[in-house]
């Protein structure tokens, strides 16, 4: 079994302490009905204590991968260990050590919040004495104490999500899987849910494995991100590494007049890596340290008598990384019908 | 607060903080929790309980009281012109006819026993619906990501259906007695035996309908199946009408239909009627039915739930 090492976030992000692997995924493959390759031999490690984000278009294999790691699906080939246990050979040992917060609202609407959380505890076979304490503690942590004896059907979307979180933590898992934990929630509630997730993580020192549609969330939360497309991992690394891989900031520039080709002139400026003339008077510049470079470009042009009429600076975002790697924007995608229906159902219920 | 202080009995941090040590290793630990969850929805919601009782009660009232076969033959309901047959003889003839056909002198009591099987079948048919819902809402996946035994998931659905149908049948029996069902041959042991047979019947049918629902993601399909099987199963048994007056091909079906055996037990033990088969054979048939289909259900659930 993996030995746990206490690390604080700072040390971790700087990578000074050797990382302990908590999940090892090796050429994991899932083929449905003999022909549909949902996951095509993915391999990666997840380190203890980190927040690992799993991004990709619908149908890319995210849910299938999570389903295999949470022992709901049997891989066609390949292997994976979670907390040191093989997902195929000892699925029950894995199940005892993981928590799952599914995309859907799975809590029973006819029961109260407290009854729901105790139900989860019973599924793990946690003795009543301990589960009562834990339920109280978790409900306090997600601030549902006051509502614990109300039926779940009266809960708002944010409350339900928090209840799902509490249920997923009842066995004090070492790895918590979160599938689209903020789907359908408004911006404020989303921020609140992430606050809870962070707090829970700090409290219990878990490893988080999550998928999300909101790239800005992934950017600010995740220690590392894997982007998966067509069943394969196309990129893996910290948000910063991914963004840096795009080759720096983008400066867009409009010049008055515009008969002369200014590409050679701009290319000489320090830090500029690439210049393209988009139209007769517009240029697109890729450069490191865009905020420093932009004024230098303006100066260089002015010294030769050209006037800059318009300038914009774009820092690379995860959206752009995503677009570059998968060829599509995360907002404009459509999954298969059943998946879209399920997501709509979750979103409808979230908005009540 | 740290994880160690809130979870007594845990190995200290640095080793296994997931407390897998305190997690019960009994394969049945989640069975009652899952069963109770199903039952809670039912007993905490009196409307559902009430609604589920309305149909058999309606049948009892409409069929049992309206189809007054007894009245057809008695109290001057018929006479043959020219032959002045005394009333008493007609009444006696009528009674004998009723006893001969239904094994009891009033159709209401005959039907009441049939309705006990009816409510069992009806409840069992919808036991499959809940697993379809669980799948659609994601609850099934959530449960399957916990260390609960796969067999317990299916067994809990069967058990809750059995408990529900037995309780509902008890209410139906009580109502039937209030409405005039004959109690002259009822004994405590007889009632217990009859309900045991109903439990076996429920066990078998709940397993069948759960199996049909295991891979289904659409509750409409499940509804269609239920509607398709509902009436043939009921009319193709001795629950509403004695089999001896049915055409031979239908009699053959009645003879394999487990509903007939549960009803047969009920009539013998509650009404003291002569039976279609011996009590021992009835019970053996039902027990085999329940055992075979629940076993198949559990094996299938293993295979179908772990994709």
Short mmCIF file of N, CA, C and O in Angstrom, two decimals, chain A residues 73-133:
data_model
loop_
_atom_site.label_atom_id
_atom_site.label_comp_id
_atom_site.label_asym_id
_atom_site.label_seq_id
_atom_site.Cartn_x
_atom_site.Cartn_y
_atom_site.Cartn_z
N UNK A 73 -17.50 -0.23 -14.12
CA UNK A 73 -17.30 -0.87 -15.41
C UNK A 73 -16.03 -1.70 -15.36
O UNK A 73 -15.05 -1.28 -14.75
N UNK A 74 -16.05 -2.82 -16.04
CA UNK A 74 -14.83 -3.62 -16.13
C UNK A 74 -14.07 -3.23 -17.39
O UNK A 74 -14.64 -3.20 -18.47
N UNK A 75 -12.77 -2.94 -17.24
CA UNK A 75 -11.99 -2.59 -18.43
C UNK A 75 -11.92 -3.78 -19.39
O UNK A 75 -11.95 -4.93 -18.96
N UNK A 76 -11.81 -3.47 -20.68
CA UNK A 76 -11.62 -4.54 -21.67
C UNK A 76 -10.20 -5.07 -21.56
O UNK A 76 -9.96 -6.27 -21.63
N UNK A 77 -9.24 -4.13 -21.41
CA UNK A 77 -7.86 -4.57 -21.17
C UNK A 77 -7.14 -3.46 -20.40
O UNK A 77 -7.68 -2.38 -20.19
N UNK A 78 -5.90 -3.76 -20.03
CA UNK A 78 -5.16 -2.78 -19.25
C UNK A 78 -5.42 -2.97 -17.77
O UNK A 78 -6.14 -3.89 -17.37
N UNK A 79 -4.81 -2.11 -16.97
CA UNK A 79 -4.97 -2.27 -15.54
C UNK A 79 -4.94 -0.92 -14.84
O UNK A 79 -4.50 0.07 -15.41
N UNK A 80 -5.43 -0.90 -13.62
CA UNK A 80 -5.36 0.31 -12.82
C UNK A 80 -5.39 -0.08 -11.36
O UNK A 80 -6.06 -1.03 -10.97
N UNK A 81 -4.63 0.66 -10.56
CA UNK A 81 -4.71 0.46 -9.12
C UNK A 81 -5.16 1.76 -8.48
O UNK A 81 -4.78 2.85 -8.91
N UNK A 82 -6.01 1.60 -7.46
CA UNK A 82 -6.47 2.75 -6.69
C UNK A 82 -6.15 2.45 -5.23
O UNK A 82 -6.55 1.39 -4.72
N UNK A 83 -5.43 3.34 -4.58
CA UNK A 83 -4.96 3.11 -3.21
C UNK A 83 -4.21 1.78 -3.09
O UNK A 83 -4.28 1.12 -2.06
N UNK A 84 -3.55 1.39 -4.13
CA UNK A 84 -2.76 0.16 -4.08
C UNK A 84 -3.53 -1.10 -4.40
O UNK A 84 -2.95 -2.19 -4.41
N UNK A 85 -4.83 -0.99 -4.68
CA UNK A 85 -5.61 -2.19 -4.98
C UNK A 85 -6.02 -2.20 -6.44
O UNK A 85 -6.40 -1.17 -7.01
N UNK A 86 -5.93 -3.38 -7.02
CA UNK A 86 -6.29 -3.54 -8.42
C UNK A 86 -7.80 -3.42 -8.59
O UNK A 86 -8.56 -4.06 -7.87
N UNK A 87 -8.24 -2.59 -9.55
CA UNK A 87 -9.69 -2.37 -9.69
C UNK A 87 -10.42 -3.61 -10.17
O UNK A 87 -11.62 -3.73 -10.00
N UNK A 88 -9.71 -4.53 -10.79
CA UNK A 88 -10.38 -5.74 -11.27
C UNK A 88 -10.30 -6.87 -10.25
O UNK A 88 -11.26 -7.61 -10.07
N UNK A 89 -9.13 -6.99 -9.60
CA UNK A 89 -8.95 -8.13 -8.71
C UNK A 89 -9.55 -7.89 -7.34
O UNK A 89 -10.04 -8.82 -6.71
N UNK A 90 -9.48 -6.66 -6.86
CA UNK A 90 -10.02 -6.38 -5.53
C UNK A 90 -10.92 -5.16 -5.53
O UNK A 90 -10.67 -4.18 -4.82
N UNK A 91 -11.99 -5.23 -6.34
CA UNK A 91 -12.86 -4.04 -6.46
C UNK A 91 -13.45 -3.60 -5.12
O UNK A 91 -13.60 -2.41 -4.87
N UNK A 92 -13.74 -4.57 -4.25
CA UNK A 92 -14.36 -4.21 -2.98
C UNK A 92 -13.42 -3.41 -2.08
O UNK A 92 -13.84 -2.52 -1.36
N UNK A 93 -12.11 -3.74 -2.14
CA UNK A 93 -11.14 -2.98 -1.36
C UNK A 93 -11.05 -1.56 -1.89
O UNK A 93 -10.89 -0.60 -1.13
N UNK A 94 -11.15 -1.43 -3.22
CA UNK A 94 -11.15 -0.09 -3.81
C UNK A 94 -12.37 0.68 -3.35
O UNK A 94 -12.27 1.83 -2.89
N UNK A 95 -13.54 0.03 -3.43
CA UNK A 95 -14.80 0.71 -3.08
C UNK A 95 -14.79 1.23 -1.65
O UNK A 95 -15.36 2.28 -1.36
N UNK A 96 -14.16 0.49 -0.75
CA UNK A 96 -14.13 0.93 0.64
C UNK A 96 -13.35 2.22 0.80
O UNK A 96 -13.56 2.97 1.74
N UNK A 97 -12.43 2.48 -0.13
CA UNK A 97 -11.50 3.59 0.06
C UNK A 97 -11.78 4.79 -0.81
O UNK A 97 -11.05 5.77 -0.76
N UNK A 98 -12.80 4.68 -1.64
CA UNK A 98 -13.10 5.83 -2.49
C UNK A 98 -14.46 6.41 -2.14
O UNK A 98 -15.30 5.75 -1.53
N UNK A 99 -14.65 7.66 -2.51
CA UNK A 99 -15.97 8.29 -2.41
C UNK A 99 -16.34 8.76 -3.80
O UNK A 99 -15.47 9.15 -4.57
N UNK A 100 -17.62 8.71 -4.10
CA UNK A 100 -18.06 9.11 -5.43
C UNK A 100 -19.16 10.15 -5.30
O UNK A 100 -20.14 9.93 -4.59
N UNK A 101 -18.97 11.28 -5.95
CA UNK A 101 -20.04 12.27 -6.05
C UNK A 101 -20.44 12.34 -7.51
O UNK A 101 -19.74 12.93 -8.32
N UNK A 102 -21.52 11.64 -7.86
CA UNK A 102 -21.87 11.53 -9.27
C UNK A 102 -22.43 12.84 -9.82
O UNK A 102 -22.79 13.75 -9.07
N UNK A 103 -22.50 12.87 -11.13
CA UNK A 103 -23.04 14.04 -11.82
C UNK A 103 -24.49 14.27 -11.44
O UNK A 103 -24.94 15.39 -11.29
N UNK A 104 -25.23 13.17 -11.30
CA UNK A 104 -26.66 13.28 -11.03
C UNK A 104 -26.89 13.55 -9.54
O UNK A 104 -26.03 13.33 -8.71
N UNK A 105 -28.10 14.02 -9.25
CA UNK A 105 -28.51 14.12 -7.85
C UNK A 105 -29.08 12.77 -7.45
O UNK A 105 -30.17 12.40 -7.87
N UNK A 106 -28.34 12.03 -6.67
CA UNK A 106 -28.76 10.67 -6.37
C UNK A 106 -29.48 10.56 -5.04
O UNK A 106 -30.04 9.53 -4.74
N UNK A 107 -29.47 11.62 -4.26
CA UNK A 107 -30.13 11.55 -2.95
C UNK A 107 -31.62 11.31 -3.16
O UNK A 107 -32.20 11.76 -4.14
N UNK A 108 -32.19 10.61 -2.23
CA UNK A 108 -33.59 10.25 -2.33
C UNK A 108 -34.47 11.43 -1.92
O UNK A 108 -34.39 11.89 -0.80
N UNK A 109 -35.29 11.91 -2.84
CA UNK A 109 -36.08 13.11 -2.56
C UNK A 109 -37.13 12.89 -1.47
O UNK A 109 -37.55 13.82 -0.82
N UNK A 110 -37.55 11.64 -1.31
CA UNK A 110 -38.61 11.36 -0.35
C UNK A 110 -38.08 11.28 1.08
O UNK A 110 -38.85 11.22 2.03
N UNK A 111 -36.75 11.21 1.20
CA UNK A 111 -36.17 11.08 2.54
C UNK A 111 -35.53 12.41 2.94
O UNK A 111 -35.27 13.28 2.11
N UNK A 112 -35.23 12.55 4.22
CA UNK A 112 -34.59 13.77 4.69
C UNK A 112 -33.10 13.71 4.40
O UNK A 112 -32.56 12.66 4.07
N UNK A 113 -32.44 14.85 4.55
CA UNK A 113 -31.01 14.89 4.32
C UNK A 113 -30.27 13.94 5.26
O UNK A 113 -29.37 13.23 4.85
N UNK A 114 -30.70 13.93 6.51
CA UNK A 114 -30.05 13.07 7.50
C UNK A 114 -30.25 11.59 7.16
O UNK A 114 -29.31 10.80 7.20
N UNK A 115 -31.48 11.24 6.78
CA UNK A 115 -31.75 9.85 6.40
C UNK A 115 -30.91 9.42 5.22
O UNK A 115 -30.40 8.30 5.15
N UNK A 116 -30.74 10.34 4.27
CA UNK A 116 -29.92 10.05 3.10
C UNK A 116 -28.48 9.76 3.47
O UNK A 116 -27.86 8.83 2.96
N UNK A 117 -27.95 10.57 4.35
CA UNK A 117 -26.54 10.42 4.69
C UNK A 117 -26.34 9.14 5.52
O UNK A 117 -25.35 8.42 5.36
N UNK A 118 -27.32 8.82 6.36
CA UNK A 118 -27.23 7.57 7.12
C UNK A 118 -27.36 6.36 6.21
O UNK A 118 -26.73 5.32 6.44
N UNK A 119 -28.17 6.51 5.17
CA UNK A 119 -28.30 5.43 4.19
C UNK A 119 -26.94 5.14 3.55
O UNK A 119 -26.52 3.99 3.43
N UNK A 120 -26.24 6.22 3.18
CA UNK A 120 -24.91 6.04 2.59
C UNK A 120 -23.98 5.34 3.58
O UNK A 120 -23.22 4.45 3.21
N UNK A 121 -24.05 5.75 4.84
CA UNK A 121 -23.20 5.15 5.86
C UNK A 121 -23.47 3.65 5.97
O UNK A 121 -22.55 2.84 6.07
N UNK A 122 -24.75 3.29 5.92
CA UNK A 122 -25.12 1.87 6.03
C UNK A 122 -24.60 1.07 4.84
O UNK A 122 -24.28 -0.11 4.97
N UNK A 123 -24.53 1.71 3.68
CA UNK A 123 -24.02 1.00 2.50
C UNK A 123 -22.56 0.62 2.70
O UNK A 123 -22.08 -0.36 2.15
N UNK A 124 -21.85 1.42 3.50
CA UNK A 124 -20.45 1.10 3.79
C UNK A 124 -20.33 0.21 5.02
O UNK A 124 -19.23 -0.15 5.40
N UNK A 125 -21.46 -0.06 5.64
CA UNK A 125 -21.43 -0.90 6.83
C UNK A 125 -20.74 -0.23 8.00
O UNK A 125 -20.14 -0.89 8.85
N UNK A 126 -20.81 1.10 8.06
CA UNK A 126 -20.19 1.81 9.19
C UNK A 126 -21.11 1.67 10.41
O UNK A 126 -22.31 1.92 10.31
N UNK A 127 -20.56 1.27 11.55
CA UNK A 127 -21.40 1.09 12.73
C UNK A 127 -22.14 2.38 13.09
O UNK A 127 -21.60 3.48 12.91
N UNK A 128 -23.36 2.22 13.60
CA UNK A 128 -24.23 3.36 13.88
C UNK A 128 -23.56 4.44 14.74
O UNK A 128 -23.70 5.63 14.48
N UNK A 129 -22.82 3.98 15.75
CA UNK A 129 -22.24 4.93 16.69
C UNK A 129 -21.31 5.90 15.95
O UNK A 129 -21.33 7.09 16.18
N UNK A 130 -20.50 5.34 15.08
CA UNK A 130 -19.55 6.18 14.34
C UNK A 130 -20.26 6.98 13.25
O UNK A 130 -19.98 8.15 13.04
N UNK A 131 -21.22 6.33 12.58
CA UNK A 131 -21.84 7.02 11.45
C UNK A 131 -22.66 8.22 11.92
O UNK A 131 -22.73 9.23 11.23
N UNK A 132 -23.27 8.13 13.10
CA UNK A 132 -24.02 9.28 13.62
C UNK A 132 -23.10 10.47 13.83
O UNK A 132 -23.40 11.59 13.42
N UNK A 133 -21.96 10.21 14.46
CA UNK A 133 -20.99 11.28 14.68
C UNK A 133 -20.55 11.91 13.37
O UNK A 133 -20.51 13.12 13.22
#
